[in-house]
Amino acid sequence: MSMAKFPPRSESYEIEDSLSQILTSIAMEELGLSHIINAEGEKIQYVLGTLEGANNAVQPSSIAEIIEVNESVKDMLEKISLNQIFLFAKMSTALNAYFKTANDSANNGNGNNGGNGGNGGGGEEDGTTIGVDGETLEGGKVGDSSDWIEIARNGDFSLIIRKNFINTYTQANDYGDPFWQRVIFGINNNYAPSYLRNKINEWFRGIAPAAADNLPADAVLRDYTVQNTALSAIGSGPVPAGINNGISKPVDQHDGVGYDVAFALSYGEAANFISLEYAWDGGVNTPSNTIAQSNFAKIAFSPDVAGYYGIWLRSPGNNSNYASNLWMTGRVFQMGINDLSLVYPALWVYSNIFEIT
């Protein structure tokens, strides 16, 4: 057969041209492999005497000859399988590089740092994390008792937050009652040793005591979760927080059971992605962008006899006696660490989780 040929190279190559050439080369190799596999199949047919058009006068093959040919075919197919692994890696590398370039280009062109409370999505100054008026992920489809809300994206990853708080109290008869599920932040405004962090890790790792919530070990959600930079992002220690404070990023490494895969949002993440307004140190309230306001309306907040309760956040305050909180009114601000609030864990996940039907 004649060999497939590449189209003539243009003087100026775009990234799409390069991707097309790489994918074409992979297709050509696959075509060659298909002919080899077909030849191996015909080899077996020949020794068995079933190959159409073969010389029927040939003496029937012995068992030993059939076994020898079978071993030869087996060796060839093993080598083809190994080649398939290399071709898959080649294709994945090319596609990932292409989509990363495309996403970076789109993010750099459309993102903003959210610092002015405008109508665009918030994020870091380089625009790599973009707030979105996101989709709802049905909890029943991913193995959780609550739905999840997408609030931001970074390339092929989505930042999601649980629509409902987790039940942290150990008594089953108080399940779902926010009065009993409130927790204190911790002994200071640092997230690392906080009671909030412990509760989130217990829930995600399935080791919460008694009747407290645990994410099931077989939850499909775990198949899509990735590591993140939540603890290493700015805002994880006792320093002043701000609109760009503590914006976490995903790490392209699947982790369905580890510590700190699930985490609390930061002051900056809440202000940019899921709030109505924000303030700091008693300053003037600044309206959040429209995306954050829309996402805030999707979260399930439950009032009880003592009033409305907020969400603890990861970022600290600039006072050791205060941490950050997203209040039930939609306002992000400082709150006493010994006050009580609810736990709404967040996760970075592969965005294709929304393709689950």
Tab-separated table of C-alpha atoms in Angstrom:
chain	number	residue	atom	x	y	z
A	1	MET	CA	0.000	0.000	0.000
A	2	SER	CA	1.111	3.589	-0.498
A	3	MET	CA	2.178	5.612	2.552
A	4	ALA	CA	0.060	8.535	3.689
A	5	LYS	CA	1.722	11.896	3.195
A	6	PHE	CA	1.729	15.053	5.303
A	7	PRO	CA	0.258	18.182	3.733
A	8	PRO	CA	2.827	20.751	2.581
A	9	ARG	CA	4.151	22.894	5.424
A	10	SER	CA	3.083	26.514	5.409
A	11	GLU	CA	5.588	29.272	6.090
A	12	SER	CA	3.881	30.250	9.302
A	13	TYR	CA	2.796	27.498	11.695
A	14	GLU	CA	0.046	28.092	14.241
A	15	ILE	CA	-0.407	25.836	17.274
A	16	GLU	CA	-3.429	24.247	15.571
A	17	ASP	CA	-1.198	23.302	12.607
A	18	SER	CA	1.321	21.646	14.905
A	19	LEU	CA	-1.397	19.755	16.744
A	20	SER	CA	-2.867	18.595	13.436
A	21	GLN	CA	0.529	17.292	12.278
A	22	ILE	CA	1.078	15.389	15.531
A	23	LEU	CA	-2.388	13.832	15.465
A	24	THR	CA	-1.896	12.934	11.786
A	25	SER	CA	1.374	11.173	12.598
A	26	ILE	CA	-0.374	9.206	15.343
A	27	ALA	CA	-3.159	8.227	12.934
A	28	MET	CA	-0.579	7.058	10.383
A	29	GLU	CA	1.135	4.891	12.997
A	30	GLU	CA	-2.223	3.466	14.049
A	31	LEU	CA	-2.982	2.641	10.416
A	32	GLY	CA	0.328	0.796	10.106
A	33	LEU	CA	-0.381	-1.137	13.298
A	34	SER	CA	-3.800	-2.137	11.992
A	35	HIS	CA	-2.128	-3.790	8.968
A	36	ILE	CA	0.294	-5.631	11.230
A	37	ILE	CA	-2.569	-6.902	13.409
A	38	ASN	CA	-4.432	-8.031	10.293
A	39	ALA	CA	-1.343	-9.884	9.075
A	40	GLU	CA	-0.993	-11.640	12.419
A	41	GLY	CA	-4.625	-12.732	12.187
A	42	GLU	CA	-4.066	-14.117	8.706
A	43	LYS	CA	-0.995	-15.979	9.991
A	44	ILE	CA	-3.176	-17.870	12.462
A	45	GLN	CA	-5.808	-18.508	9.797
A	46	TYR	CA	-3.130	-19.936	7.492
A	47	VAL	CA	-1.809	-22.506	9.955
A	48	LEU	CA	-5.357	-23.499	10.811
A	49	GLY	CA	-6.185	-23.919	7.141
A	50	THR	CA	-9.004	-21.365	7.196
A	51	LEU	CA	-7.375	-18.540	5.263
A	52	GLU	CA	-9.429	-17.794	2.183
A	53	GLY	CA	-7.414	-18.107	-1.052
A	54	ALA	CA	-4.536	-20.018	0.558
A	55	ASN	CA	-3.062	-23.155	-1.048
A	56	ASN	CA	-5.237	-25.968	0.216
A	57	ALA	CA	-2.586	-28.513	-0.792
A	58	VAL	CA	-0.442	-27.430	2.145
A	59	GLN	CA	-0.108	-30.171	4.762
A	60	PRO	CA	-2.176	-29.556	7.924
A	61	SER	CA	-0.153	-27.919	10.687
A	62	SER	CA	0.857	-29.908	13.733
A	63	ILE	CA	-0.085	-28.908	17.270
A	64	ALA	CA	3.516	-27.851	17.908
A	65	GLU	CA	3.499	-25.620	14.820
A	66	ILE	CA	0.195	-24.016	15.846
A	67	ILE	CA	1.565	-23.307	19.337
A	68	GLU	CA	4.752	-21.841	17.845
A	69	VAL	CA	2.762	-19.502	15.589
A	70	ASN	CA	0.495	-18.577	18.485
A	71	GLU	CA	3.523	-17.589	20.587
A	72	SER	CA	4.853	-15.505	17.689
A	73	VAL	CA	1.531	-13.690	17.363
A	74	LYS	CA	1.373	-13.183	21.145
A	75	ASP	CA	4.844	-11.562	21.158
A	76	MET	CA	3.870	-9.262	18.316
A	77	LEU	CA	0.619	-8.174	19.987
A	78	GLU	CA	2.493	-7.433	23.232
A	79	LYS	CA	4.845	-5.147	21.316
A	80	ILE	CA	1.873	-3.469	19.626
A	81	SER	CA	0.213	-2.926	23.020
A	82	LEU	CA	3.381	-1.255	24.302
A	83	ASN	CA	3.422	0.949	21.230
A	84	GLN	CA	-0.187	1.909	21.922
A	85	ILE	CA	0.830	3.199	25.354
A	86	PHE	CA	3.462	5.442	23.763
A	87	LEU	CA	0.999	6.704	21.162
A	88	PHE	CA	-1.580	7.476	23.836
A	89	ALA	CA	1.030	9.395	25.857
A	90	LYS	CA	2.058	11.282	22.717
A	91	MET	CA	-1.552	12.237	21.966
A	92	SER	CA	-2.315	13.221	25.585
A	93	THR	CA	0.783	15.407	25.812
A	94	ALA	CA	-0.086	17.175	22.567
A	95	LEU	CA	-3.745	17.754	23.504
A	96	ASN	CA	-2.904	18.901	27.036
A	97	ALA	CA	-0.342	21.383	25.699
A	98	TYR	CA	-2.860	22.688	23.169
A	99	PHE	CA	-5.720	23.115	25.647
A	100	LYS	CA	-3.429	24.641	28.271
A	101	THR	CA	-2.285	27.245	25.741
A	102	ALA	CA	-5.870	27.898	24.675
A	103	ASN	CA	-7.088	28.211	28.267
A	104	ASP	CA	-4.206	30.450	29.279
A	105	SER	CA	-4.935	32.684	26.307
A	106	ALA	CA	-8.632	32.854	27.145
A	107	ASN	CA	-7.994	33.462	30.835
A	108	ASN	CA	-5.425	36.191	30.208
A	109	GLY	CA	-7.857	37.882	27.877
A	110	ASN	CA	-11.001	37.611	30.014
A	111	GLY	CA	-9.930	37.499	33.658
A	112	ASN	CA	-9.478	40.278	36.146
A	113	ASN	CA	-8.310	40.385	39.715
A	114	GLY	CA	-11.752	41.148	41.122
A	115	GLY	CA	-10.332	44.004	43.182
A	116	ASN	CA	-12.773	46.641	41.970
A	117	GLY	CA	-15.956	44.660	42.552
A	118	GLY	CA	-16.866	44.957	38.873
A	119	ASN	CA	-19.053	42.720	36.778
A	120	GLY	CA	-16.348	40.303	35.613
A	121	GLY	CA	-15.291	37.100	37.393
A	122	GLY	CA	-12.663	37.454	40.092
A	123	GLY	CA	-9.329	35.721	40.480
A	124	GLU	CA	-5.605	36.250	40.808
A	125	GLU	CA	-3.780	39.047	39.065
A	126	ASP	CA	-2.528	36.768	36.279
A	127	GLY	CA	-6.132	35.813	35.480
A	128	THR	CA	-5.595	32.066	35.839
A	129	THR	CA	-8.556	31.547	38.160
A	130	ILE	CA	-11.873	32.771	36.772
A	131	GLY	CA	-15.141	33.085	38.641
A	132	VAL	CA	-18.098	31.505	36.863
A	133	ASP	CA	-21.853	31.519	37.272
A	134	GLY	CA	-21.480	27.790	37.448
A	135	GLU	CA	-23.421	24.593	37.108
A	136	THR	CA	-25.025	22.574	39.872
A	137	LEU	CA	-23.518	19.140	40.437
A	138	GLU	CA	-26.184	16.750	41.652
A	139	GLY	CA	-25.098	15.077	44.876
A	140	GLY	CA	-27.038	11.907	44.129
A	141	LYS	CA	-24.987	11.347	40.972
A	142	VAL	CA	-21.618	11.728	42.706
A	143	GLY	CA	-22.412	9.900	45.935
A	144	ASP	CA	-22.934	12.795	48.338
A	145	SER	CA	-26.074	13.731	50.259
A	146	SER	CA	-25.823	17.348	49.054
A	147	ASP	CA	-25.567	19.085	45.678
A	148	TRP	CA	-22.439	21.092	44.838
A	149	ILE	CA	-22.094	24.507	43.194
A	150	GLU	CA	-19.369	25.394	40.695
A	151	ILE	CA	-18.023	28.863	41.513
A	152	ALA	CA	-14.693	29.156	39.616
A	153	ARG	CA	-12.517	27.508	36.989
A	154	ASN	CA	-8.831	27.093	36.310
A	155	GLY	CA	-8.075	25.423	32.972
A	156	ASP	CA	-9.629	21.952	33.015
A	157	PHE	CA	-10.537	22.202	36.715
A	158	SER	CA	-13.527	23.545	38.632
A	159	LEU	CA	-13.768	24.908	42.160
A	160	ILE	CA	-16.948	23.608	43.770
A	161	ILE	CA	-18.506	24.244	47.160
A	162	ARG	CA	-21.030	22.077	48.947
A	163	LYS	CA	-24.533	23.534	48.788
A	164	ASN	CA	-25.298	22.455	52.363
A	165	PHE	CA	-23.213	22.382	55.523
A	166	ILE	CA	-21.878	19.091	56.834
A	167	ASN	CA	-23.354	17.681	60.015
A	168	THR	CA	-20.532	17.870	62.537
A	169	TYR	CA	-22.487	16.973	65.674
A	170	THR	CA	-22.310	13.350	66.753
A	171	GLN	CA	-25.948	12.862	67.758
A	172	ALA	CA	-28.186	11.551	64.987
A	173	ASN	CA	-31.351	13.073	66.434
A	174	ASP	CA	-29.893	16.537	65.787
A	175	TYR	CA	-29.032	15.816	62.144
A	176	GLY	CA	-29.578	18.761	59.832
A	177	ASP	CA	-30.323	21.216	62.624
A	178	PRO	CA	-27.909	24.149	62.178
A	179	PHE	CA	-28.162	25.023	65.849
A	180	TRP	CA	-26.200	21.859	66.693
A	181	GLN	CA	-23.864	21.844	63.672
A	182	ARG	CA	-22.079	25.139	64.336
A	183	VAL	CA	-18.378	25.001	65.209
A	184	ILE	CA	-15.783	27.421	66.525
A	185	PHE	CA	-12.852	28.259	64.252
A	186	GLY	CA	-9.997	27.438	66.641
A	187	ILE	CA	-7.518	28.916	69.065
A	188	ASN	CA	-6.259	31.632	66.679
A	189	ASN	CA	-6.917	32.887	63.160
A	190	ASN	CA	-4.531	30.426	61.461
A	191	TYR	CA	-6.381	27.812	59.392
A	192	ALA	CA	-3.668	25.154	59.754
A	193	PRO	CA	-4.497	24.050	63.334
A	194	SER	CA	-8.138	25.106	63.228
A	195	TYR	CA	-11.114	23.064	64.383
A	196	LEU	CA	-12.692	23.907	61.013
A	197	ARG	CA	-9.857	22.222	59.100
A	198	ASN	CA	-10.107	19.122	61.282
A	199	LYS	CA	-13.843	18.798	60.680
A	200	ILE	CA	-13.446	19.095	56.898
A	201	ASN	CA	-10.689	16.483	56.820
A	202	GLU	CA	-12.690	14.101	58.996
A	203	TRP	CA	-15.692	14.417	56.678
A	204	PHE	CA	-13.682	13.895	53.466
A	205	ARG	CA	-11.570	11.027	54.782
A	206	GLY	CA	-14.605	9.260	56.269
A	207	ILE	CA	-13.329	9.252	59.858
A	208	ALA	CA	-15.820	11.637	61.502
A	209	PRO	CA	-17.090	10.122	64.783
A	210	ALA	CA	-20.505	8.694	65.603
A	211	ALA	CA	-23.389	10.185	63.569
A	212	ALA	CA	-21.403	13.078	62.085
A	213	ASP	CA	-21.295	13.287	58.272
A	214	ASN	CA	-18.764	11.220	56.316
A	215	LEU	CA	-18.289	11.293	52.554
A	216	PRO	CA	-18.863	7.640	51.519
A	217	ALA	CA	-15.741	5.695	50.611
A	218	ASP	CA	-17.270	4.729	47.253
A	219	ALA	CA	-18.522	8.231	46.370
A	220	VAL	CA	-17.951	8.943	42.671
A	221	LEU	CA	-16.933	12.468	43.717
A	222	ARG	CA	-13.637	11.044	44.955
A	223	ASP	CA	-12.746	9.906	41.422
A	224	TYR	CA	-12.544	13.541	40.255
A	225	THR	CA	-10.918	15.348	43.201
A	226	VAL	CA	-7.398	16.742	42.894
A	227	GLN	CA	-4.814	18.214	45.203
A	228	ASN	CA	-4.631	21.989	45.573
A	229	THR	CA	-2.577	24.909	46.860
A	230	ALA	CA	-5.057	26.009	49.528
A	231	LEU	CA	-2.588	25.728	52.413
A	232	SER	CA	0.353	27.239	50.538
A	233	ALA	CA	-1.673	30.104	49.055
A	234	ILE	CA	-1.383	33.486	50.686
A	235	GLY	CA	-3.869	33.988	53.483
A	236	SER	CA	-3.197	30.768	55.389
A	237	GLY	CA	-1.378	32.445	58.279
A	238	PRO	CA	-2.029	35.397	60.610
A	239	VAL	CA	-1.714	38.248	58.084
A	240	PRO	CA	-4.187	40.834	56.781
A	241	ALA	CA	-6.634	39.447	54.224
A	242	GLY	CA	-7.792	41.129	51.046
A	243	ILE	CA	-9.737	40.652	47.835
A	244	ASN	CA	-6.824	38.733	46.238
A	245	ASN	CA	-6.002	36.905	49.440
A	246	GLY	CA	-5.727	33.121	49.473
A	247	ILE	CA	-6.839	32.265	45.922
A	248	SER	CA	-6.098	28.525	45.706
A	249	LYS	CA	-5.234	26.619	42.532
A	250	PRO	CA	-5.683	22.981	41.500
A	251	VAL	CA	-2.791	20.560	41.196
A	252	ASP	CA	-3.177	18.025	38.383
A	253	GLN	CA	-2.831	15.060	40.702
A	254	HIS	CA	-5.863	12.959	41.538
A	255	ASP	CA	-6.334	12.389	45.260
A	256	GLY	CA	-9.564	10.917	46.572
A	257	VAL	CA	-8.572	10.217	50.171
A	258	GLY	CA	-5.787	12.571	51.278
A	259	TYR	CA	-5.635	15.384	53.825
A	260	ASP	CA	-6.602	18.915	52.731
A	261	VAL	CA	-8.057	17.788	49.396
A	262	ALA	CA	-11.262	19.260	50.803
A	263	PHE	CA	-10.758	22.696	52.333
A	264	ALA	CA	-12.471	25.904	53.412
A	265	LEU	CA	-12.730	28.847	51.011
A	266	SER	CA	-10.550	31.862	51.684
A	267	TYR	CA	-11.638	35.463	52.171
A	268	GLY	CA	-10.520	36.243	48.615
A	269	GLU	CA	-12.293	33.228	47.101
A	270	ALA	CA	-15.544	34.050	48.872
A	271	ALA	CA	-15.380	37.750	47.985
A	272	ASN	CA	-14.639	36.999	44.317
A	273	PHE	CA	-16.738	33.919	43.684
A	274	ILE	CA	-19.647	33.590	46.138
A	275	SER	CA	-20.789	36.675	48.061
A	276	LEU	CA	-22.907	39.813	47.845
A	277	GLU	CA	-20.431	42.253	49.375
A	278	TYR	CA	-17.181	42.386	51.314
A	279	ALA	CA	-15.463	44.574	53.888
A	280	TRP	CA	-12.361	44.502	56.061
A	281	ASP	CA	-11.426	46.113	59.378
A	282	GLY	CA	-14.790	47.804	59.599
A	283	GLY	CA	-14.337	49.385	56.192
A	284	VAL	CA	-17.057	50.356	53.759
A	285	ASN	CA	-18.947	47.446	52.228
A	286	THR	CA	-18.034	46.903	48.555
A	287	PRO	CA	-20.525	45.139	46.289
A	288	SER	CA	-19.232	41.871	44.832
A	289	ASN	CA	-19.302	41.143	41.113
A	290	THR	CA	-22.501	39.806	39.595
A	291	ILE	CA	-21.114	36.271	39.224
A	292	ALA	CA	-20.355	36.041	42.950
A	293	GLN	CA	-23.802	37.411	43.764
A	294	SER	CA	-25.482	34.816	41.544
A	295	ASN	CA	-23.499	31.958	43.107
A	296	PHE	CA	-24.340	33.122	46.623
A	297	ALA	CA	-28.042	32.696	45.878
A	298	LYS	CA	-27.462	28.992	45.132
A	299	ILE	CA	-26.104	28.092	48.571
A	300	ALA	CA	-28.520	26.598	51.097
A	301	PHE	CA	-28.464	28.613	54.306
A	302	SER	CA	-30.745	27.504	57.105
A	303	PRO	CA	-32.039	29.845	59.820
A	304	ASP	CA	-33.033	28.638	63.252
A	305	VAL	CA	-34.256	30.188	66.511
A	306	ALA	CA	-30.933	31.943	67.092
A	307	GLY	CA	-30.837	33.599	63.671
A	308	TYR	CA	-28.724	33.087	60.569
A	309	TYR	CA	-25.264	31.544	60.540
A	310	GLY	CA	-22.420	31.947	58.114
A	311	ILE	CA	-19.603	29.938	56.552
A	312	TRP	CA	-16.148	29.794	58.085
A	313	LEU	CA	-13.400	30.795	55.634
A	314	ARG	CA	-9.759	29.825	55.372
A	315	SER	CA	-8.182	33.285	55.396
A	316	PRO	CA	-7.243	34.795	58.739
A	317	GLY	CA	-7.902	38.253	59.979
A	318	ASN	CA	-5.227	40.761	60.960
A	319	ASN	CA	-6.012	40.195	64.601
A	320	SER	CA	-5.288	36.902	66.351
A	321	ASN	CA	-8.819	36.913	67.777
A	322	TYR	CA	-10.560	37.076	64.385
A	323	ALA	CA	-10.893	34.882	61.335
A	324	SER	CA	-12.933	35.359	58.157
A	325	ASN	CA	-16.557	34.495	57.605
A	326	LEU	CA	-19.151	34.629	54.837
A	327	TRP	CA	-22.255	35.701	56.704
A	328	MET	CA	-25.810	34.681	55.902
A	329	THR	CA	-26.430	38.196	54.586
A	330	GLY	CA	-23.826	37.553	51.846
A	331	ARG	CA	-21.188	39.764	53.485
A	332	VAL	CA	-17.558	38.630	53.864
A	333	PHE	CA	-15.883	40.062	56.959
A	334	GLN	CA	-13.988	39.350	60.182
A	335	MET	CA	-15.554	37.295	62.925
A	336	GLY	CA	-14.458	36.225	66.379
A	337	ILE	CA	-12.736	32.843	66.301
A	338	ASN	CA	-14.757	31.667	69.292
A	339	ASP	CA	-18.048	32.519	67.606
A	340	LEU	CA	-20.046	29.751	65.988
A	341	SER	CA	-20.500	29.139	62.273
A	342	LEU	CA	-21.171	26.315	59.809
A	343	VAL	CA	-18.830	24.161	57.728
A	344	TYR	CA	-19.184	24.189	53.912
A	345	PRO	CA	-16.225	22.297	52.367
A	346	ALA	CA	-14.823	23.150	48.934
A	347	LEU	CA	-13.001	20.983	46.385
A	348	TRP	CA	-10.993	21.390	43.183
A	349	VAL	CA	-12.207	18.754	40.709
A	350	TYR	CA	-11.734	17.809	37.070
A	351	SER	CA	-14.371	19.804	35.174
A	352	ASN	CA	-15.532	16.736	33.247
A	353	ILE	CA	-17.342	15.684	36.410
A	354	PHE	CA	-20.247	17.757	35.075
A	355	GLU	CA	-20.569	15.324	32.174
A	356	ILE	CA	-21.865	12.639	34.551
A	357	THR	CA	-25.482	11.851	33.693
